[in-house]
mmCIF file of C-alpha atoms and ligand atoms in Angstrom:
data_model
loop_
_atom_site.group_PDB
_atom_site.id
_atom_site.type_symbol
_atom_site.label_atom_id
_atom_site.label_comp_id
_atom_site.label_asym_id
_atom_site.label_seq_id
_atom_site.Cartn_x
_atom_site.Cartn_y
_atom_site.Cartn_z
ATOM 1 C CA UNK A 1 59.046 68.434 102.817
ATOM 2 C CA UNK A 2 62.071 70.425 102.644
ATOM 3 C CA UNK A 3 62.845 68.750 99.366
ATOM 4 C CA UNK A 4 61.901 68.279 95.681
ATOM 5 C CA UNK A 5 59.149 65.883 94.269
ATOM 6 C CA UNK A 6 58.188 64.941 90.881
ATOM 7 C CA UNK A 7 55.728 62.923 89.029
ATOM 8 C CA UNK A 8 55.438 61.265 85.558
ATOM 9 C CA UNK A 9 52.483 59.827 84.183
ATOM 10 C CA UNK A 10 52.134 57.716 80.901
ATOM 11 C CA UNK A 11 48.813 57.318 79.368
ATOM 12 C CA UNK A 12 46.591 59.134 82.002
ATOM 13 C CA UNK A 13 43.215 58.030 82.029
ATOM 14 C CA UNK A 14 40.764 60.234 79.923
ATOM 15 C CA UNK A 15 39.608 63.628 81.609
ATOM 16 C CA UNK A 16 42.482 63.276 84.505
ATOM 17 C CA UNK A 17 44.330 67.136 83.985
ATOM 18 C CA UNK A 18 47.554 67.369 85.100
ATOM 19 C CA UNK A 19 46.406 70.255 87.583
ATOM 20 C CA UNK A 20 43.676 68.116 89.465
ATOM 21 C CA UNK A 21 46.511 65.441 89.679
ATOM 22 C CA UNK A 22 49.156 67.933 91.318
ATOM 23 C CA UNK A 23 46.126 69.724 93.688
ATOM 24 C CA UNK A 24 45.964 65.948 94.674
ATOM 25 C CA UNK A 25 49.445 64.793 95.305
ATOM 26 C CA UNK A 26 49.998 67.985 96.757
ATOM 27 C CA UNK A 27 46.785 66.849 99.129
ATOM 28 C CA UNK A 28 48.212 63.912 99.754
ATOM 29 C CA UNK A 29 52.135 65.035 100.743
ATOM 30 C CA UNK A 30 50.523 67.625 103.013
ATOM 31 C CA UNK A 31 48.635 64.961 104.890
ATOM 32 C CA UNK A 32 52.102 63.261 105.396
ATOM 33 C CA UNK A 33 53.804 66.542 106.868
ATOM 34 C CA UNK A 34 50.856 66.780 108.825
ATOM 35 C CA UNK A 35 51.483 63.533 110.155
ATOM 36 C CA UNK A 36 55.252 62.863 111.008
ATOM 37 C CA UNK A 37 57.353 65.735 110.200
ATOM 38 C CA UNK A 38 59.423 67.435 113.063
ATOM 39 C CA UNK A 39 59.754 70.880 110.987
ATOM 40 C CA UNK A 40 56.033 71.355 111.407
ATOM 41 C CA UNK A 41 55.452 72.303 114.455
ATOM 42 C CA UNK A 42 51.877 71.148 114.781
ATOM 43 C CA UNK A 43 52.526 67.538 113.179
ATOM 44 C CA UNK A 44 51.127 64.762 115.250
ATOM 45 C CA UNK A 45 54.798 63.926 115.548
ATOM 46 C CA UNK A 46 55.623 67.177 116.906
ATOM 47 C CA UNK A 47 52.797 67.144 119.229
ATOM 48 C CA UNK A 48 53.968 63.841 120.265
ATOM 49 C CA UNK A 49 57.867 64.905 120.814
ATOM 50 C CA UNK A 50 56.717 67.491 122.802
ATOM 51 C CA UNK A 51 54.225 65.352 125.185
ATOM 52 C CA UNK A 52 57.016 64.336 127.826
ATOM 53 C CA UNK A 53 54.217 61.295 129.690
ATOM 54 C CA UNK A 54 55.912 58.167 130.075
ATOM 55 C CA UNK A 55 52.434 56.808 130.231
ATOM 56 C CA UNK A 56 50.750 54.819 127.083
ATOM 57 C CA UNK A 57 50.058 57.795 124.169
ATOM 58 C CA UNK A 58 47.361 57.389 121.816
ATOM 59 C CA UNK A 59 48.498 57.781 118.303
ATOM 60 C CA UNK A 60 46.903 57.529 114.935
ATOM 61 C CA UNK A 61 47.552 54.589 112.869
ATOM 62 C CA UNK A 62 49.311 56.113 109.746
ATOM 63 C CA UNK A 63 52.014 56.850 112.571
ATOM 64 C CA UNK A 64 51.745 54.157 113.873
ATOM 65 C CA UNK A 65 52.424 52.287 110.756
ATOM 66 C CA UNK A 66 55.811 54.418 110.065
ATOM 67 C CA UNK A 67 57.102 53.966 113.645
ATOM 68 C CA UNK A 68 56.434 50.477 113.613
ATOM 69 C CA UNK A 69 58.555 50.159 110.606
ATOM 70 C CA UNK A 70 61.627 51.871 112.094
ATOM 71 C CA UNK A 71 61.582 49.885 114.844
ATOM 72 C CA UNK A 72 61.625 46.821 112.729
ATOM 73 C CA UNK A 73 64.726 48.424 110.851
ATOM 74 C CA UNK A 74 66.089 49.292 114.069
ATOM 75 C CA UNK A 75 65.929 45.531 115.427
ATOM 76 C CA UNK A 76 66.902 44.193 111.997
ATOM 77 C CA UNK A 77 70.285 46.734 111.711
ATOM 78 C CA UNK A 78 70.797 46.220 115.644
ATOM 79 C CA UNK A 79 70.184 49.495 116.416
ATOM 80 C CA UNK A 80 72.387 51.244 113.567
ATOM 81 C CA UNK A 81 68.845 52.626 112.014
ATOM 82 C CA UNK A 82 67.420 54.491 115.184
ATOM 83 C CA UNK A 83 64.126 57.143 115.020
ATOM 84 C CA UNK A 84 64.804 58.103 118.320
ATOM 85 C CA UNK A 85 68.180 59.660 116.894
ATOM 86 C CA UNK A 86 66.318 63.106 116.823
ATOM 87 C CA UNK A 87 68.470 64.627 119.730
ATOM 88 C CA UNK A 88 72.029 64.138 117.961
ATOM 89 C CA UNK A 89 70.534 64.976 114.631
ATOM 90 C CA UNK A 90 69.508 68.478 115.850
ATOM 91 C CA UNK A 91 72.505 68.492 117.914
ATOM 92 C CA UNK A 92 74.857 68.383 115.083
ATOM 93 C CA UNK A 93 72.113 70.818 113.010
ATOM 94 C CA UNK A 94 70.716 69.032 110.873
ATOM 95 C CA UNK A 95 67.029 69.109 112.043
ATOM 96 C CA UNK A 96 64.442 71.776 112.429
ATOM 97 C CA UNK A 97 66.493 73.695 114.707
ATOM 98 C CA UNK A 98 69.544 76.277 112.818
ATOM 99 C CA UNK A 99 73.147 74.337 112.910
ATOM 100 C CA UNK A 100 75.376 76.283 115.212
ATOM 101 C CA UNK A 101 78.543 77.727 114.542
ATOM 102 C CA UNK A 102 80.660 75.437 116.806
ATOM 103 C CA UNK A 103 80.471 71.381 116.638
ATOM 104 C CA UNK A 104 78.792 70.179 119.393
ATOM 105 C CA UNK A 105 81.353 69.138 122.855
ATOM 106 C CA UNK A 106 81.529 65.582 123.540
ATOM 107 C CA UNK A 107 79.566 66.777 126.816
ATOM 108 C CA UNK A 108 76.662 67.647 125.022
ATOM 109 C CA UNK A 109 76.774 64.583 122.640
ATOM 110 C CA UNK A 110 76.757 62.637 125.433
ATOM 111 C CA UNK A 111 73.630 64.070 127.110
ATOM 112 C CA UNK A 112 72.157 63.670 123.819
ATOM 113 C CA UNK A 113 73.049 59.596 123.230
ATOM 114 C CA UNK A 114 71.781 59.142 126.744
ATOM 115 C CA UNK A 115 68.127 60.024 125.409
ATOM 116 C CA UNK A 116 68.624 57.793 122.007
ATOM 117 C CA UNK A 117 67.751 54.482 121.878
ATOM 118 C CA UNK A 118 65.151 52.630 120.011
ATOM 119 C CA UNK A 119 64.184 50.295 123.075
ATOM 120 C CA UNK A 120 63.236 53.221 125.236
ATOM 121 C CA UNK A 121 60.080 53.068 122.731
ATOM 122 C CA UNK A 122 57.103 50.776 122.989
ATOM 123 C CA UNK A 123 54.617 50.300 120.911
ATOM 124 C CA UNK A 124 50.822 48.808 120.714
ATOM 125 C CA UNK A 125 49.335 47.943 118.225
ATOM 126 C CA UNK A 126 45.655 47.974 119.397
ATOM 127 C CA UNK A 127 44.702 50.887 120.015
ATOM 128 C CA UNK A 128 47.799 52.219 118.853
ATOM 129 C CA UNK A 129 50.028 53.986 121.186
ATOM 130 C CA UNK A 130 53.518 54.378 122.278
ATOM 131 C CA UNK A 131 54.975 54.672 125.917
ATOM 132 C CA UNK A 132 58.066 56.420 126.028
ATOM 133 C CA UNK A 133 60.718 55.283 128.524
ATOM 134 C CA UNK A 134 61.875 58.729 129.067
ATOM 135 C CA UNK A 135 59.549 61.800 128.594
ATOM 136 C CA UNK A 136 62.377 63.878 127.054
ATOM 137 C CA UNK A 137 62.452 61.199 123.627
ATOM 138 C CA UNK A 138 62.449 62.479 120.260
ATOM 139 C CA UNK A 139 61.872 60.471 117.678
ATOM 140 C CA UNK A 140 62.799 61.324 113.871
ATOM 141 C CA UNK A 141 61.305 59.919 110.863
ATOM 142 C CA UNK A 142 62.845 61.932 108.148
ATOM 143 C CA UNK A 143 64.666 58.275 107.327
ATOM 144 C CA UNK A 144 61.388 57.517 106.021
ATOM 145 C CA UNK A 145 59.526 60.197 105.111
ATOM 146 C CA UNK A 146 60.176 60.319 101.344
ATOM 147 C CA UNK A 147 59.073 56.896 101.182
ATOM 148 C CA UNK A 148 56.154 57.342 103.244
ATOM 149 C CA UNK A 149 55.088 60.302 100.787
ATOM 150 C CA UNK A 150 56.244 58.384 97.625
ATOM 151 C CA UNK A 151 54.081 55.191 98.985
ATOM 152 C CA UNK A 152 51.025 57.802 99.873
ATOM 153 C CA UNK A 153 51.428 59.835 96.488
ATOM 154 C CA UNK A 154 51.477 56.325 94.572
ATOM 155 C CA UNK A 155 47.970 55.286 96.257
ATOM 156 C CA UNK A 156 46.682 58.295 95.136
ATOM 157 C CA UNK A 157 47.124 57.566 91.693
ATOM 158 C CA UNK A 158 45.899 54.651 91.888
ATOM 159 C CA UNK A 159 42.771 55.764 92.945
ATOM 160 C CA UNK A 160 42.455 57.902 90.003
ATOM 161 C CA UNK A 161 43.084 55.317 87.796
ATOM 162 C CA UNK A 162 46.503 55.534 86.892
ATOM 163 C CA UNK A 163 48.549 52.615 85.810
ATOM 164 C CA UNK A 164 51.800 53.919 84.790
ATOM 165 C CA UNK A 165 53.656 55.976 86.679
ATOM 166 C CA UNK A 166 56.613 57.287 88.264
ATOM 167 C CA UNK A 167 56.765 59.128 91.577
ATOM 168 C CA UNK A 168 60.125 60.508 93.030
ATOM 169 C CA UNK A 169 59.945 62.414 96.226
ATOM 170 C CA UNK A 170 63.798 63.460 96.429
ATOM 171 C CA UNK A 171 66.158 60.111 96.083
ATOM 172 C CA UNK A 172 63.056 57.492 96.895
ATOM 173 C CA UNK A 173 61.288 56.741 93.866
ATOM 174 C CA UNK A 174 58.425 54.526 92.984
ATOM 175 C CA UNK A 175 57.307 53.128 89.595
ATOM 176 C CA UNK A 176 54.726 51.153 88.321
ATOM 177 C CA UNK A 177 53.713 50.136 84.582
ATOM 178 C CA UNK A 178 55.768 51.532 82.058
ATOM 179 C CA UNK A 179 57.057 54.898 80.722
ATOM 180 C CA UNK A 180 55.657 56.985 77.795
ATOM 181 C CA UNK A 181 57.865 54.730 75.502
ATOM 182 C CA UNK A 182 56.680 51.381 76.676
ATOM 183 C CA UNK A 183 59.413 50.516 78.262
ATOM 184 C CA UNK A 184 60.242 49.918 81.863
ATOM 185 C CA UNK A 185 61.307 52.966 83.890
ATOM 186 C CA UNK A 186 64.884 53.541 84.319
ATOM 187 C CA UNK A 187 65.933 55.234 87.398
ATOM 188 C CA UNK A 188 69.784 56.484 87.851
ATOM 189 C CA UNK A 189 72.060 55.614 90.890
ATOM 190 C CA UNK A 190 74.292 58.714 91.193
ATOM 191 C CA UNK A 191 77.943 58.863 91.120
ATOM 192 C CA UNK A 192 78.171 59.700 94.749
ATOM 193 C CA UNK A 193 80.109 62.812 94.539
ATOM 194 C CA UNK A 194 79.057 66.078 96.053
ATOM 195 C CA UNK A 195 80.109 68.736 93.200
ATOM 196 C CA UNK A 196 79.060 66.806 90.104
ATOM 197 C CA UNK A 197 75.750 64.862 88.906
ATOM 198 C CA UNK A 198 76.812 62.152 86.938
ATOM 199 C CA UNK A 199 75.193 58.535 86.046
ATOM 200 C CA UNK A 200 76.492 55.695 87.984
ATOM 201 C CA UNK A 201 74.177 53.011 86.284
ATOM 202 C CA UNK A 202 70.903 52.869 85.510
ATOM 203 C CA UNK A 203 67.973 50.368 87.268
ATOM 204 C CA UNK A 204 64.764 49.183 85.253
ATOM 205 C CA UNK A 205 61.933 49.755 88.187
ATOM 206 C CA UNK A 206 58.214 48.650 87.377
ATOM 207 C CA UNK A 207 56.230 47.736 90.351
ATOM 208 C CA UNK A 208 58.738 48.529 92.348
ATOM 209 C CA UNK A 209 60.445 50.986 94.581
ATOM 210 C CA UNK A 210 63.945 51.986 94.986
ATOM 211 C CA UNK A 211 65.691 54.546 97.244
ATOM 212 C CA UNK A 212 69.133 55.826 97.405
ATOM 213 C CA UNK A 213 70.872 57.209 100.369
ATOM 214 C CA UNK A 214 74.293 58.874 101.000
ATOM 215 C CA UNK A 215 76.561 61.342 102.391
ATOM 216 C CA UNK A 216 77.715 63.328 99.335
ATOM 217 C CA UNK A 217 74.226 65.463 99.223
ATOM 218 C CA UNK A 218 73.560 66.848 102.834
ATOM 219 C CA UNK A 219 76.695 67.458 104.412
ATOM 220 C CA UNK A 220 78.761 70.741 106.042
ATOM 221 C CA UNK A 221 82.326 71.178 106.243
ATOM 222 C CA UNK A 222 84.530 71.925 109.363
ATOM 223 C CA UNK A 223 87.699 72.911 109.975
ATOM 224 C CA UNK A 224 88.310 70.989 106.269
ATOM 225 C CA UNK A 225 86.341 67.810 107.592
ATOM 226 C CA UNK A 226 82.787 66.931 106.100
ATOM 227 C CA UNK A 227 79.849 65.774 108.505
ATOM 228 C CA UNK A 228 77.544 64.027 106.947
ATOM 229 C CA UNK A 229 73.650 63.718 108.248
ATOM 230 C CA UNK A 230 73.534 60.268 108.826
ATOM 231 C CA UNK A 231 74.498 59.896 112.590
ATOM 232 C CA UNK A 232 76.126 56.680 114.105
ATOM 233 C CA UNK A 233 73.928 55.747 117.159
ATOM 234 C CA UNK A 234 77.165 54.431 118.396
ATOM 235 C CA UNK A 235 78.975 56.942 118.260
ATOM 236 C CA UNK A 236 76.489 60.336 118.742
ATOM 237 C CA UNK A 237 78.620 61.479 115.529
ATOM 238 C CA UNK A 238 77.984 61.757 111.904
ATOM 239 C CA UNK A 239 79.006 58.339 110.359
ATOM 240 C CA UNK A 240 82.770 57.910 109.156
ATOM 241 C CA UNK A 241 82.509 55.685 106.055
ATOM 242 C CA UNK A 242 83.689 54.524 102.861
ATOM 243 C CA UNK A 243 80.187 53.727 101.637
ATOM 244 C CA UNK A 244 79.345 56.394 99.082
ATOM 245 C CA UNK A 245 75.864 55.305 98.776
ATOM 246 C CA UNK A 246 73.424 52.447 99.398
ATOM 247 C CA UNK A 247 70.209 51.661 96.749
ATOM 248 C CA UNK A 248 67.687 49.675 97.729
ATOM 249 C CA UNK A 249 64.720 47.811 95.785
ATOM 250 C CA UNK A 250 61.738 46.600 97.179
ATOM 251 C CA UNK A 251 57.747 46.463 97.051
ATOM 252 C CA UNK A 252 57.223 49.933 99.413
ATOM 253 C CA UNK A 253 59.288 52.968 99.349
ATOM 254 C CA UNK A 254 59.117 53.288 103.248
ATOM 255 C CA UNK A 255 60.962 50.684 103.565
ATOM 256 C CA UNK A 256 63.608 51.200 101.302
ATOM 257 C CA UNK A 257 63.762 54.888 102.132
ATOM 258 C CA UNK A 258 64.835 53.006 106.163
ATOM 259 C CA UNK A 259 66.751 50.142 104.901
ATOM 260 C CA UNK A 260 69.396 52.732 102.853
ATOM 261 C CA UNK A 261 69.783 54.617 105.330
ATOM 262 C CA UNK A 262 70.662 51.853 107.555
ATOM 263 C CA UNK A 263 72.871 50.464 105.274
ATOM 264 C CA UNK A 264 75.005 53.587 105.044
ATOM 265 C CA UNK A 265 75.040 53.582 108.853
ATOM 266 C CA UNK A 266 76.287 49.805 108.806
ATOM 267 C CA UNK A 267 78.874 50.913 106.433
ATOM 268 C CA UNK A 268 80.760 48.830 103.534
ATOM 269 C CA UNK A 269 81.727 46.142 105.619
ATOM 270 C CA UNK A 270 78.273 45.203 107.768
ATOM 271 C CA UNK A 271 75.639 46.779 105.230
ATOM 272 C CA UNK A 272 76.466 44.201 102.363
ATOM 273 C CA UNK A 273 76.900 41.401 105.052
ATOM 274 C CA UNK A 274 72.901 42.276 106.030
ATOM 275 C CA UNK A 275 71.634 42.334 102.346
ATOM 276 C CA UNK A 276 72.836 39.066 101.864
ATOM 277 C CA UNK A 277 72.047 37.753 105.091
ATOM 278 C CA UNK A 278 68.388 38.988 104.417
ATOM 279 C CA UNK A 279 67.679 38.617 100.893
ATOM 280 C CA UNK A 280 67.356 42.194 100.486
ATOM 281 C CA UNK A 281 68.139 43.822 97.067
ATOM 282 C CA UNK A 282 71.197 46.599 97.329
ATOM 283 C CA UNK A 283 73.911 47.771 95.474
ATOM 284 C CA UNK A 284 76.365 49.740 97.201
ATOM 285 C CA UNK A 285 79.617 52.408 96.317
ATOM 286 C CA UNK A 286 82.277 52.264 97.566
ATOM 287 C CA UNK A 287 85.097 55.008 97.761
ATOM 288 C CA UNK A 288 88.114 53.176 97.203
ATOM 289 C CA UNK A 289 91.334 55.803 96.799
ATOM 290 C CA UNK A 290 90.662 57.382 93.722
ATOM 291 C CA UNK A 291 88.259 54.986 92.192
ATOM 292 C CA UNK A 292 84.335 53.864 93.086
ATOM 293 C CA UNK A 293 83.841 50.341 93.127
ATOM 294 C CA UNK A 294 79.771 49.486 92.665
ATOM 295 C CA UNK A 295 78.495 45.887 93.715
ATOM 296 C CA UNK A 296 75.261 44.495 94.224
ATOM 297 C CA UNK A 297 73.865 41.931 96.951
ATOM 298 C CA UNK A 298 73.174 38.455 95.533
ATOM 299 C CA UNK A 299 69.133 39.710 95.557
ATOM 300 C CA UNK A 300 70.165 42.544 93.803
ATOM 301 C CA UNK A 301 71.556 40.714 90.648
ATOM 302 C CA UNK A 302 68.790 38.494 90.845
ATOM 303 C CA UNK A 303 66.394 40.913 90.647
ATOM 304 C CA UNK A 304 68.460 42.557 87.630
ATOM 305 C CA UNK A 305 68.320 39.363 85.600
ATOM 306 C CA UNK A 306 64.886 38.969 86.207
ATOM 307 C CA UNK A 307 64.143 42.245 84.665
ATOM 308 C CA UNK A 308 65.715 41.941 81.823
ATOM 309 C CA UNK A 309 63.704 38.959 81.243
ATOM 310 C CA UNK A 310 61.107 39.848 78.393
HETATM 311 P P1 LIG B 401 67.845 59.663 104.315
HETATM 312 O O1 LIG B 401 69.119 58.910 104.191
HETATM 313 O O2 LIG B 401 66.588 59.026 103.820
HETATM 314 O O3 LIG B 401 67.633 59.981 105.845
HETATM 315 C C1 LIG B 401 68.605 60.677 106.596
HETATM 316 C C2 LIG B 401 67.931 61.343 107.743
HETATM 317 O O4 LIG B 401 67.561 60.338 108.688
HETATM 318 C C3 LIG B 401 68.806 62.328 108.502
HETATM 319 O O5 LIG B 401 68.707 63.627 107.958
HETATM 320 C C4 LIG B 401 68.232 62.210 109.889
HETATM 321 O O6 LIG B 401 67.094 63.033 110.022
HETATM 322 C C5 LIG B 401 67.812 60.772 110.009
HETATM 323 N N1 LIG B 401 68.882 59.913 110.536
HETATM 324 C C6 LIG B 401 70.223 60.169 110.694
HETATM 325 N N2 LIG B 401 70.851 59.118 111.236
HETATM 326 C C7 LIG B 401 69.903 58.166 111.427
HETATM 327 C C8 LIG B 401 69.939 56.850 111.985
HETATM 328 N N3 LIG B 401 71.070 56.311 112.461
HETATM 329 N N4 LIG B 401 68.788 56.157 112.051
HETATM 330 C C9 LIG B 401 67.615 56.689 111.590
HETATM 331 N N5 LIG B 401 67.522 57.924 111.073
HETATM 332 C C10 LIG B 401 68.652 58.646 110.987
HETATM 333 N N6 LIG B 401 63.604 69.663 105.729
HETATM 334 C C11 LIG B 401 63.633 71.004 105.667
HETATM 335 O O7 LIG B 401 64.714 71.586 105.546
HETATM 336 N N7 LIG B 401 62.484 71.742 105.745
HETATM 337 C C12 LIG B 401 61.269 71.145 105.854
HETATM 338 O O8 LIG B 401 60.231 71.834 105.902
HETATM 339 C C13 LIG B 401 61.208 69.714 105.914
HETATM 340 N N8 LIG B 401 60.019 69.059 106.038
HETATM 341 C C14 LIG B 401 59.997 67.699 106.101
HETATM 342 C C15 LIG B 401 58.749 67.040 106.211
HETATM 343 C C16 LIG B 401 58.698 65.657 106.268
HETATM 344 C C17 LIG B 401 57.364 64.968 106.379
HETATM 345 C C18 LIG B 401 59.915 64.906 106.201
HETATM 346 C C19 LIG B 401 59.888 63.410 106.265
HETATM 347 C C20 LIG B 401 61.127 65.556 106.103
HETATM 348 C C21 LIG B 401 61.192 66.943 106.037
HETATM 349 N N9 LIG B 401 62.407 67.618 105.918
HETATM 350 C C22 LIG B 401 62.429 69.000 105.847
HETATM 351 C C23 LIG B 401 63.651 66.870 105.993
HETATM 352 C C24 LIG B 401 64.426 66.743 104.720
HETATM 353 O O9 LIG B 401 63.667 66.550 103.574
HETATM 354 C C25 LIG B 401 65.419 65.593 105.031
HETATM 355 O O10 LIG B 401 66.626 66.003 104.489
HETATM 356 C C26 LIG B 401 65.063 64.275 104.528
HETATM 357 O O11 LIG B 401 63.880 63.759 105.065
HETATM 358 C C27 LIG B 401 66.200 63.269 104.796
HETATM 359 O O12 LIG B 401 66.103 62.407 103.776
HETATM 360 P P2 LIG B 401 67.285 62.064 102.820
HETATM 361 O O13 LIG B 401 66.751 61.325 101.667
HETATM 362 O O14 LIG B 401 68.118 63.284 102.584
HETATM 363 O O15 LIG B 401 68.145 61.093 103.705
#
C-alpha cells in the first residue's frame, strides 16, 4: 500500500507461527489493494474510475461498504471529506500519477473541482452499484484505506484465534486485548513536526481503533511554501491550516482513518466544533507561534477517564 504495516501479537494461540500469520495478513492487505486502490491499475476501483457510464455500475460489496462510508463522512463534514477528490489530488501529484515540476494553474484546478463533488455519486445498496453523475469521476479512497486494511488484517486474526493484538497499517492502528505485559496497548500521537519523531502523549487502546492524520508527513515544498496532501474541496488546493494533526478513537479503523482526515480538512476552528457536536472522540494540535497546544473533544476525555478505570 505504498506504506509500512506492522503487527504485534501477545500470547498467540498454540501452533500459530509467525510466518503463516504474515503469509496471511499479507493475503489479506492484498485483497484490499485489489479492491480500492488507484495505484493498481487493475483494482476494482481502478476498473471503476476508468468506466466513464453514467448508467447504474455493479460493484462488489467490500466497495461498496468503503464508499458508503465516505459518503457518510462526506455528508457529516459537509463536503470537507470528499472521495471524489481524486482529480485535484493527482493534480497537485500526490496520486498514482508523478507530481510535476510546476504547481498546477488555477485553470487546470478549476477543470479539476468541476469534476469533484461527493453528490455527483449515487449509491445502492441492493445490488450494490453506483451511478456516476459525470463519466469522467474519480473517486479516491486512500482516506480510508489504512483503516480498511487495519479493520481486514484485525478479522483475520481473529479468525485464527488471536485475542491480543495490535495492528498498525501506517498512522491507523487497531488494538484489542492487551500487550505482552498485560497491560493495555499504548499507542503515541506524534509531535506533528516533519524533521523530528518525538512523543506527543501516549493513548491506552484495547478494543479500539485510533488513527492519526496530518500534514507534517506527506508534503513537498515550493518556492519555500509546503503543500500538504490533504486537499480543501473548497478550494481545489492543499489545505492551509493551523491543525498539526487530528487523532481519532473509535470501534473501526475505517472510520477513524475518514473522520481524521476530515478533521484536518475542517481545520482547528470547525474540526473540534464537529467532535463535540457528534460525540466523536479527538484530540487535536494545534500550531500556535512557537508552541503546540494539544486538546481533546469532551468524548475524548471521557473515553480517557474511562480507561484508566481498573
Ligand atoms: P490520510 O490523512 O488518511 O489520507 C490522505 C489522503 O486522502 C490523501 O493522500 C488523498 O489521497 C486523500 N484526500 C486528500 N484530501 C481529501 C479530502 N478532502 N477528502 C477525502 N480524501 C482526501 N501509495 C504509493 O505511493 N504507492 C502505492 O502502491 C500505494 N498503494 C496504495 C494502496 C491502497 C489500497 C491504499 C489505500 C493506498 C495506497 N497508497 C499507495 C497511498 C498511500 O499509502 C497514501 O499516502 C495513503 O493512503 C494516505 O494515507 P495517509 O494516512 O497518509 O493520509
Amino acid at each position: 500500500m505504498g506504506t509500512y504495516y506492522s503487527v504485534k501479537v501477545a500470547r498467540p494461540p498454540a501452533g500459530l507461527s509467525a510466518e503463516t500469520l504474515r503469509l496471511q495478513v499479507e493475503s489479506a492487505l492484498d485483497q484490499v489493494i485489489g479492491e480500492i486502490s488507484t495505484y493498481e491499475p487493475t483494482s476494482e476501483l481502478s476498473r471503476l474510475n476508468r468506466d466513464s457510464s453514467t448508467d447504474w455500475i455493479p460493484i462488489s460489496p467490500n466497495l461498496h461498504a468503503v464508499i458508503a462510508e465516505g459518503q457518510r463522512i462526506a455528508a457529516l463534514s459537509d463536503g470537507a471529506f470528499d472521495i471524489t477528490i481524486g482529480p485535484l489530488v493527482n493534480l497537485w501529484g500526490f496520486g498514482p500519477e508523478a507530481r510535476p515540476d510546476e504547481l498546477p494553474t488555477q485553470e487546470a484546478i478549476q477543470a479539476a473541482r468541476a469534476r469533484v463533488g461527493w453528490r455527483k455519486l449515487e449509491l445502492r445498496a441492493s445490488p450494490p452499484a453506483v451511478r456516476k453523475a459525470r463519466g469522467d469521476l474519480y473517486i479516491d479512497l486512500s482516506a480510508l484505506g489504512e483503516g480498511v486494511g487495519a479493520d481486514r488484517v484485525a478479522t483475520e486474526l481473529e479468525t485464527q484465534g488471536v485475542g491480543d493484538y495490535m495492528v498498525a497499517v501506517a498512522g491507523t492502528i487497531r488494538a484489542k486485548g492487551r500487550n505482552a505485559k498485560d497491560q493495555p496497548w499504548a499507542i503515541a500521537i506524534e509531535e506533528p513536526l516533519p524533521d523530528q519523531r518525538s512523543v506527543h502523549r501516549l493513548v491506552p487502546v484495547s478494543d479500539r481503533a485510533i488513527s492519526t492524520s496530518g500534514d507534517y508527513r506527506n508534503f513537498f515544498v515550493k518556492d519555500g511554501k509546503r503543500y500538504s496532501h490533504e486537499i480543501d474541496p473548497g478550494t481545489g488546493a492543499p489545505i492551509e491550516r493551523h491543525l498539526g494533526s487530528a487523532t481519532v478513537v473509535g470501534e473501526r479503523a475505517m472510520v477513524v482513518d475518514g473522520l481524521a482526515t476530515a478533521f484536518m480538512v475542517l481545520g482547528e476552528q470547525r474540526g473540534p466544533a464537529l467532535a463535540t457536536d457528534q460525540g466523536l472522540a479527538a484530540y487535536f494540535i494545534v500550531r500556535e507561534g512557537e508552541t503546540l497546544r494539544g486538546f481533546g473533544s469532551p468524548a475524548f476525555e471521557d473515553y480517557l477517564t474511562r480507561s484508566r478505570q481498573p
